[in-house]
Amino acid sequence: EPAKPVSRGAFIVVEGLDRAGKSTQVKKLCDRLYAEGHNVKAIGFPDRTSPIGKMISSYLKSQTEMDDHAIHLLFTTNRWEKAQWMKDQIAHGYTLICDRYYYSGIVYSAAKQLPSLSLAWARQPEVGLPRPDRVVFLDLDPEAAVKRGGYGDEKYEKREMQERVRELFLGLLGRGGEESSDFFVVDASVGVEDVAASIWGEVGKVVNAVEGGKWLELGS
Ligand code: NYM
Ligand code: MG
């Protein structure tokens, strides 16, 4: 079935803790959208392929050390270096499904609890990036993540860190959070197919509304 002409693509972000199942769900969502005739591309952050992405990857593997503010700004730059390309794709009718975005960016950095690295500080350089049409938050308690086979050996993959990251995520999406209305929360503790069905129930509608022109302009 040929893809239908669309007014613009949608921009959907999938967020959550490490081991929440983001990559699996991004793939399933893309496959389903594609099967239903949408032009769709999967992207993700950090994008480890660029020179900055390689620096980030090396930091996460503890091969290089970096100041906490400096690595924060590299994660942010890694989004900015892709921002124009993303806007172009969306304008050309591609729906983007993005594995992590600036929400991870601000909460992982703020979870370090440095007096000089508040959530507000972390947010500043992210302001102006393309704003998603919907952010799916795969909610999994860190205890369940550990039972799933636990964490790998990259930086931040520690129980206490993940607990703080979750608290900060819940603050972003809870009442009073600046972008709380962007979020759609899914219980990620159930089976893969059930999680996929919940995501589809929301994202299918959003994508069709956006592509059909029944939605606002891409925000920032
Ligand atoms: N991470 C990810 C950040 O600290 N800041 C960011 O801006 C982004 C996008 O990188 N533990 C952290 C969260 C993860 C780690 O991501 C690697 P992934 O999706 O596990 O490969
Ligand atoms: Mg990870």
mmCIF file of C-alpha atoms and ligand atoms in Angstrom:
data_model
loop_
_atom_site.group_PDB
_atom_site.id
_atom_site.type_symbol
_atom_site.label_atom_id
_atom_site.label_comp_id
_atom_site.label_asym_id
_atom_site.label_seq_id
_atom_site.Cartn_x
_atom_site.Cartn_y
_atom_site.Cartn_z
ATOM 1 C CA GLU A 1 0.000 0.000 0.000
ATOM 2 C CA PRO A 2 1.600 3.333 -1.010
ATOM 3 C CA ALA A 3 2.100 5.872 1.763
ATOM 4 C CA LYS A 4 -0.620 8.512 1.926
ATOM 5 C CA PRO A 5 0.301 12.184 1.469
ATOM 6 C CA VAL A 6 0.604 13.789 4.921
ATOM 7 C CA SER A 7 0.792 17.362 6.207
ATOM 8 C CA ARG A 8 3.826 16.548 8.344
ATOM 9 C CA GLY A 9 5.258 13.593 10.190
ATOM 10 C CA ALA A 10 4.722 13.111 13.918
ATOM 11 C CA PHE A 11 7.482 13.238 16.486
ATOM 12 C CA ILE A 12 7.123 10.594 19.185
ATOM 13 C CA VAL A 13 9.597 10.006 22.011
ATOM 14 C CA VAL A 14 9.899 6.864 24.130
ATOM 15 C CA GLU A 15 11.464 7.434 27.555
ATOM 16 C CA GLY A 16 12.191 5.362 30.630
ATOM 17 C CA LEU A 17 14.831 3.897 32.879
ATOM 18 C CA ASP A 18 17.515 1.530 31.664
ATOM 19 C CA ARG A 19 15.955 -1.946 31.108
ATOM 20 C CA ALA A 20 12.420 -0.544 30.734
ATOM 21 C CA GLY A 21 12.137 -2.038 27.227
ATOM 22 C CA LYS A 22 12.435 1.144 25.153
ATOM 23 C CA SER A 23 14.410 -0.305 22.238
ATOM 24 C CA THR A 24 12.064 -3.291 21.880
ATOM 25 C CA GLN A 25 8.994 -1.047 21.927
ATOM 26 C CA VAL A 26 10.485 1.502 19.509
ATOM 27 C CA LYS A 27 11.102 -1.306 17.030
ATOM 28 C CA LYS A 28 7.608 -2.782 17.438
ATOM 29 C CA LEU A 29 6.000 0.641 17.059
ATOM 30 C CA CYS A 30 7.975 1.409 13.897
ATOM 31 C CA ASP A 31 7.130 -1.979 12.400
ATOM 32 C CA ARG A 32 3.426 -1.473 13.063
ATOM 33 C CA LEU A 33 3.364 2.064 11.677
ATOM 34 C CA TYR A 34 5.266 0.921 8.591
ATOM 35 C CA ALA A 35 2.890 -2.016 8.082
ATOM 36 C CA GLU A 36 -0.019 0.436 8.202
ATOM 37 C CA GLY A 37 1.475 2.553 5.425
ATOM 38 C CA HIS A 38 3.264 5.319 7.341
ATOM 39 C CA ASN A 39 6.675 6.706 6.468
ATOM 40 C CA VAL A 40 8.535 6.175 9.717
ATOM 41 C CA LYS A 41 12.107 6.339 10.966
ATOM 42 C CA ALA A 42 13.558 5.145 14.260
ATOM 43 C CA ILE A 43 16.140 7.405 15.872
ATOM 44 C CA GLY A 44 17.656 7.562 19.330
ATOM 45 C CA PHE A 45 19.882 9.456 21.717
ATOM 46 C CA PRO A 46 22.688 9.331 22.447
ATOM 47 C CA ASP A 47 23.446 8.886 18.734
ATOM 48 C CA ARG A 48 26.821 7.232 19.204
ATOM 49 C CA THR A 49 27.827 7.474 15.539
ATOM 50 C CA SER A 50 28.898 11.139 15.380
ATOM 51 C CA PRO A 51 32.264 12.338 16.754
ATOM 52 C CA ILE A 52 30.457 13.770 19.806
ATOM 53 C CA GLY A 53 28.456 10.542 20.113
ATOM 54 C CA LYS A 54 31.702 8.590 20.226
ATOM 55 C CA MET A 55 32.947 10.796 23.081
ATOM 56 C CA ILE A 56 29.692 10.138 24.949
ATOM 57 C CA SER A 57 29.975 6.395 24.358
ATOM 58 C CA SER A 58 33.534 6.380 25.651
ATOM 59 C CA TYR A 59 32.412 8.255 28.784
ATOM 60 C CA LEU A 60 29.525 5.820 29.387
ATOM 61 C CA LYS A 61 31.941 2.890 29.124
ATOM 62 C CA SER A 62 34.276 4.614 31.634
ATOM 63 C CA GLN A 63 37.049 4.753 29.052
ATOM 64 C CA THR A 64 37.362 8.521 29.524
ATOM 65 C CA GLU A 65 36.544 10.793 32.431
ATOM 66 C CA MET A 66 34.725 14.047 32.016
ATOM 67 C CA ASP A 67 33.373 16.871 34.113
ATOM 68 C CA ASP A 68 29.647 16.338 34.813
ATOM 69 C CA HIS A 69 28.648 19.664 33.257
ATOM 70 C CA ALA A 70 30.788 18.984 30.198
ATOM 71 C CA ILE A 71 29.239 15.564 29.560
ATOM 72 C CA HIS A 72 25.778 17.051 30.050
ATOM 73 C CA LEU A 73 26.496 19.620 27.355
ATOM 74 C CA LEU A 74 27.835 16.922 25.028
ATOM 75 C CA PHE A 75 24.596 14.939 25.370
ATOM 76 C CA THR A 76 22.714 18.161 24.567
ATOM 77 C CA THR A 77 24.970 18.982 21.621
ATOM 78 C CA ASN A 78 24.383 15.466 20.327
ATOM 79 C CA ARG A 79 20.686 16.422 20.050
ATOM 80 C CA TRP A 80 21.325 19.853 18.547
ATOM 81 C CA GLU A 81 23.589 18.409 15.872
ATOM 82 C CA LYS A 82 20.614 16.324 14.713
ATOM 83 C CA ALA A 83 17.834 18.903 15.246
ATOM 84 C CA GLN A 84 17.721 20.419 11.771
ATOM 85 C CA TRP A 85 17.770 16.992 10.139
ATOM 86 C CA MET A 86 14.883 15.941 12.394
ATOM 87 C CA LYS A 87 12.836 19.027 11.477
ATOM 88 C CA ASP A 88 13.485 18.357 7.794
ATOM 89 C CA GLN A 89 12.396 14.737 8.093
ATOM 90 C CA ILE A 90 9.205 15.704 9.916
ATOM 91 C CA ALA A 91 8.468 18.436 7.351
ATOM 92 C CA HIS A 92 8.909 15.876 4.567
ATOM 93 C CA GLY A 93 6.283 13.635 6.142
ATOM 94 C CA TYR A 94 8.419 11.161 8.071
ATOM 95 C CA THR A 95 7.179 10.187 11.492
ATOM 96 C CA LEU A 96 10.124 9.898 13.907
ATOM 97 C CA ILE A 97 10.100 7.457 16.805
ATOM 98 C CA CYS A 98 12.878 8.474 19.148
ATOM 99 C CA ASP A 99 14.497 6.261 21.813
ATOM 100 C CA ARG A 100 15.277 8.797 24.624
ATOM 101 C CA TYR A 101 15.442 12.597 24.267
ATOM 102 C CA TYR A 102 16.138 15.622 26.422
ATOM 103 C CA TYR A 103 13.968 14.280 29.264
ATOM 104 C CA SER A 104 16.617 11.612 29.849
ATOM 105 C CA GLY A 105 19.156 14.361 29.308
ATOM 106 C CA ILE A 106 17.946 16.488 32.189
ATOM 107 C CA VAL A 107 16.999 13.771 34.667
ATOM 108 C CA TYR A 108 20.154 11.653 34.424
ATOM 109 C CA SER A 109 22.350 14.739 34.886
ATOM 110 C CA ALA A 110 20.252 16.151 37.739
ATOM 111 C CA ALA A 111 20.208 12.721 39.436
ATOM 112 C CA LYS A 112 23.911 13.235 40.149
ATOM 113 C CA GLN A 113 22.735 15.699 42.800
ATOM 114 C CA LEU A 114 25.498 18.253 42.334
ATOM 115 C CA PRO A 115 24.744 21.678 43.839
ATOM 116 C CA SER A 116 25.861 23.330 40.578
ATOM 117 C CA LEU A 117 23.863 20.996 38.303
ATOM 118 C CA SER A 118 20.175 21.460 39.037
ATOM 119 C CA LEU A 119 17.324 20.358 36.801
ATOM 120 C CA ALA A 120 16.868 24.028 35.829
ATOM 121 C CA TRP A 121 20.538 24.331 34.862
ATOM 122 C CA ALA A 122 20.374 21.124 32.853
ATOM 123 C CA ARG A 123 17.272 22.273 31.009
ATOM 124 C CA GLN A 124 18.594 25.582 29.708
ATOM 125 C CA PRO A 125 20.663 24.331 26.739
ATOM 126 C CA GLU A 126 17.825 21.994 25.711
ATOM 127 C CA VAL A 127 15.372 24.867 25.243
ATOM 128 C CA GLY A 128 14.423 25.278 21.587
ATOM 129 C CA LEU A 129 14.901 21.681 20.493
ATOM 130 C CA PRO A 130 11.946 20.282 18.495
ATOM 131 C CA ARG A 131 9.140 19.445 20.914
ATOM 132 C CA PRO A 132 7.581 15.986 20.599
ATOM 133 C CA ASP A 133 3.899 15.455 19.882
ATOM 134 C CA ARG A 134 3.838 12.771 22.569
ATOM 135 C CA VAL A 135 6.301 11.284 25.061
ATOM 136 C CA VAL A 136 5.612 7.689 26.056
ATOM 137 C CA PHE A 137 7.081 6.994 29.492
ATOM 138 C CA LEU A 138 7.674 3.284 30.092
ATOM 139 C CA ASP A 139 7.368 3.117 33.833
ATOM 140 C CA LEU A 140 9.274 0.334 35.536
ATOM 141 C CA ASP A 141 10.368 0.268 39.119
ATOM 142 C CA PRO A 142 14.122 -0.269 39.480
ATOM 143 C CA GLU A 143 13.490 -3.444 41.494
ATOM 144 C CA ALA A 144 11.670 -4.957 38.502
ATOM 145 C CA ALA A 145 14.510 -3.783 36.234
ATOM 146 C CA VAL A 146 16.997 -5.681 38.385
ATOM 147 C CA LYS A 147 14.810 -8.818 38.177
ATOM 148 C CA ARG A 148 14.832 -8.509 34.387
ATOM 149 C CA GLY A 149 18.480 -9.357 34.311
ATOM 150 C CA GLY A 150 19.794 -6.261 35.978
ATOM 151 C CA TYR A 151 21.915 -3.525 34.575
ATOM 152 C CA GLY A 152 24.947 -3.626 32.333
ATOM 153 C CA ASP A 153 28.217 -2.033 33.232
ATOM 154 C CA GLU A 154 27.762 1.409 31.705
ATOM 155 C CA LYS A 155 27.807 4.504 33.879
ATOM 156 C CA TYR A 156 24.453 5.284 35.598
ATOM 157 C CA GLU A 157 23.377 1.623 35.547
ATOM 158 C CA LYS A 158 23.232 1.418 39.330
ATOM 159 C CA ARG A 159 20.222 0.891 41.516
ATOM 160 C CA GLU A 160 20.494 4.136 43.570
ATOM 161 C CA MET A 161 21.029 6.233 40.441
ATOM 162 C CA GLN A 162 18.027 4.619 38.734
ATOM 163 C CA GLU A 163 15.856 5.307 41.804
ATOM 164 C CA ARG A 164 16.735 9.016 41.637
ATOM 165 C CA VAL A 165 16.206 9.095 37.859
ATOM 166 C CA ARG A 166 12.733 7.607 38.339
ATOM 167 C CA GLU A 167 11.808 10.170 41.002
ATOM 168 C CA LEU A 168 12.884 12.978 38.669
ATOM 169 C CA PHE A 169 10.951 11.506 35.728
ATOM 170 C CA LEU A 170 7.850 11.233 37.920
ATOM 171 C CA GLY A 171 8.339 14.895 38.836
ATOM 172 C CA LEU A 172 8.457 15.904 35.154
ATOM 173 C CA LEU A 173 5.306 14.059 34.217
ATOM 174 C CA GLY A 174 3.376 14.710 37.417
ATOM 175 C CA ARG A 175 1.025 17.558 38.167
ATOM 176 C CA GLY A 176 2.735 20.899 37.847
ATOM 177 C CA GLY A 177 5.519 19.590 35.614
ATOM 178 C CA GLU A 178 6.251 22.019 32.736
ATOM 179 C CA GLU A 179 5.723 19.398 30.050
ATOM 180 C CA SER A 180 3.475 17.018 32.006
ATOM 181 C CA SER A 181 0.775 17.174 29.318
ATOM 182 C CA ASP A 182 3.224 15.769 26.722
ATOM 183 C CA PHE A 183 3.517 12.481 28.604
ATOM 184 C CA PHE A 184 1.629 9.235 28.236
ATOM 185 C CA VAL A 185 2.577 6.801 31.003
ATOM 186 C CA VAL A 186 2.595 3.063 30.349
ATOM 187 C CA ASP A 187 3.114 0.364 32.973
ATOM 188 C CA ALA A 188 6.196 -1.403 31.592
ATOM 189 C CA SER A 189 6.111 -4.249 34.118
ATOM 190 C CA VAL A 190 3.619 -6.311 32.072
ATOM 191 C CA GLY A 191 4.375 -8.464 29.008
ATOM 192 C CA VAL A 192 5.948 -7.059 25.829
ATOM 193 C CA GLU A 193 2.756 -7.457 23.767
ATOM 194 C CA ASP A 194 0.592 -5.766 26.399
ATOM 195 C CA VAL A 195 2.995 -2.826 26.614
ATOM 196 C CA ALA A 196 2.987 -2.587 22.801
ATOM 197 C CA ALA A 197 -0.824 -2.581 22.745
ATOM 198 C CA SER A 198 -1.034 0.254 25.292
ATOM 199 C CA ILE A 199 1.485 2.317 23.353
ATOM 200 C CA TRP A 200 -0.356 1.699 20.103
ATOM 201 C CA GLY A 201 -3.679 2.772 21.634
ATOM 202 C CA GLU A 202 -2.265 6.237 22.192
ATOM 203 C CA VAL A 203 0.413 6.698 19.541
ATOM 204 C CA GLY A 204 -1.694 5.334 16.665
ATOM 205 C CA LYS A 205 -4.227 8.118 17.324
ATOM 206 C CA VAL A 206 -1.596 10.843 17.708
ATOM 207 C CA VAL A 207 0.245 9.887 14.522
ATOM 208 C CA ASN A 208 -2.955 9.802 12.480
ATOM 209 C CA ALA A 209 -4.060 13.164 13.878
ATOM 210 C CA VAL A 210 -0.708 14.807 13.162
ATOM 211 C CA GLU A 211 -0.306 13.349 9.683
ATOM 212 C CA GLY A 212 -3.917 14.272 8.893
ATOM 213 C CA GLY A 213 -3.224 17.919 9.758
ATOM 214 C CA LYS A 214 -5.461 17.854 12.858
ATOM 215 C CA TRP A 215 -2.690 18.946 15.162
ATOM 216 C CA LEU A 216 -0.641 21.968 16.025
ATOM 217 C CA GLU A 217 2.583 22.931 14.328
ATOM 218 C CA LEU A 218 5.685 21.187 15.554
ATOM 219 C CA GLY A 219 6.563 23.085 18.710
ATOM 220 C CA SER A 220 9.864 23.897 20.344
HETATM 221 N N1 NYM B 1 21.668 9.461 28.945
HETATM 222 C C1 NYM B 1 21.008 9.470 27.763
HETATM 223 C C2 NYM B 1 22.052 10.647 29.572
HETATM 224 O O1 NYM B 1 22.647 10.635 30.634
HETATM 225 N N2 NYM B 1 21.757 11.827 28.955
HETATM 226 C C3 NYM B 1 21.103 11.890 27.764
HETATM 227 O O2 NYM B 1 20.868 12.982 27.247
HETATM 228 C C4 NYM B 1 20.711 10.665 27.133
HETATM 229 C C5 NYM B 1 20.008 10.692 25.815
HETATM 230 O O3 NYM B 1 22.865 7.522 28.598
HETATM 231 N N3 NYM B 1 21.953 5.272 30.928
HETATM 232 C C6 NYM B 1 22.063 8.184 29.540
HETATM 233 C C7 NYM B 1 20.966 7.227 29.858
HETATM 234 C C8 NYM B 1 21.572 5.858 29.655
HETATM 235 C C9 NYM B 1 22.797 6.118 28.808
HETATM 236 O O4 NYM B 1 21.578 5.395 26.867
HETATM 237 C C10 NYM B 1 22.831 5.403 27.476
HETATM 238 P P1 NYM B 1 20.978 4.012 26.282
HETATM 239 O O5 NYM B 1 19.617 4.388 25.761
HETATM 240 O O6 NYM B 1 20.898 3.074 27.465
HETATM 241 O O7 NYM B 1 21.929 3.565 25.227
HETATM 242 MG MG MG B 2 21.045 1.637 28.709
#
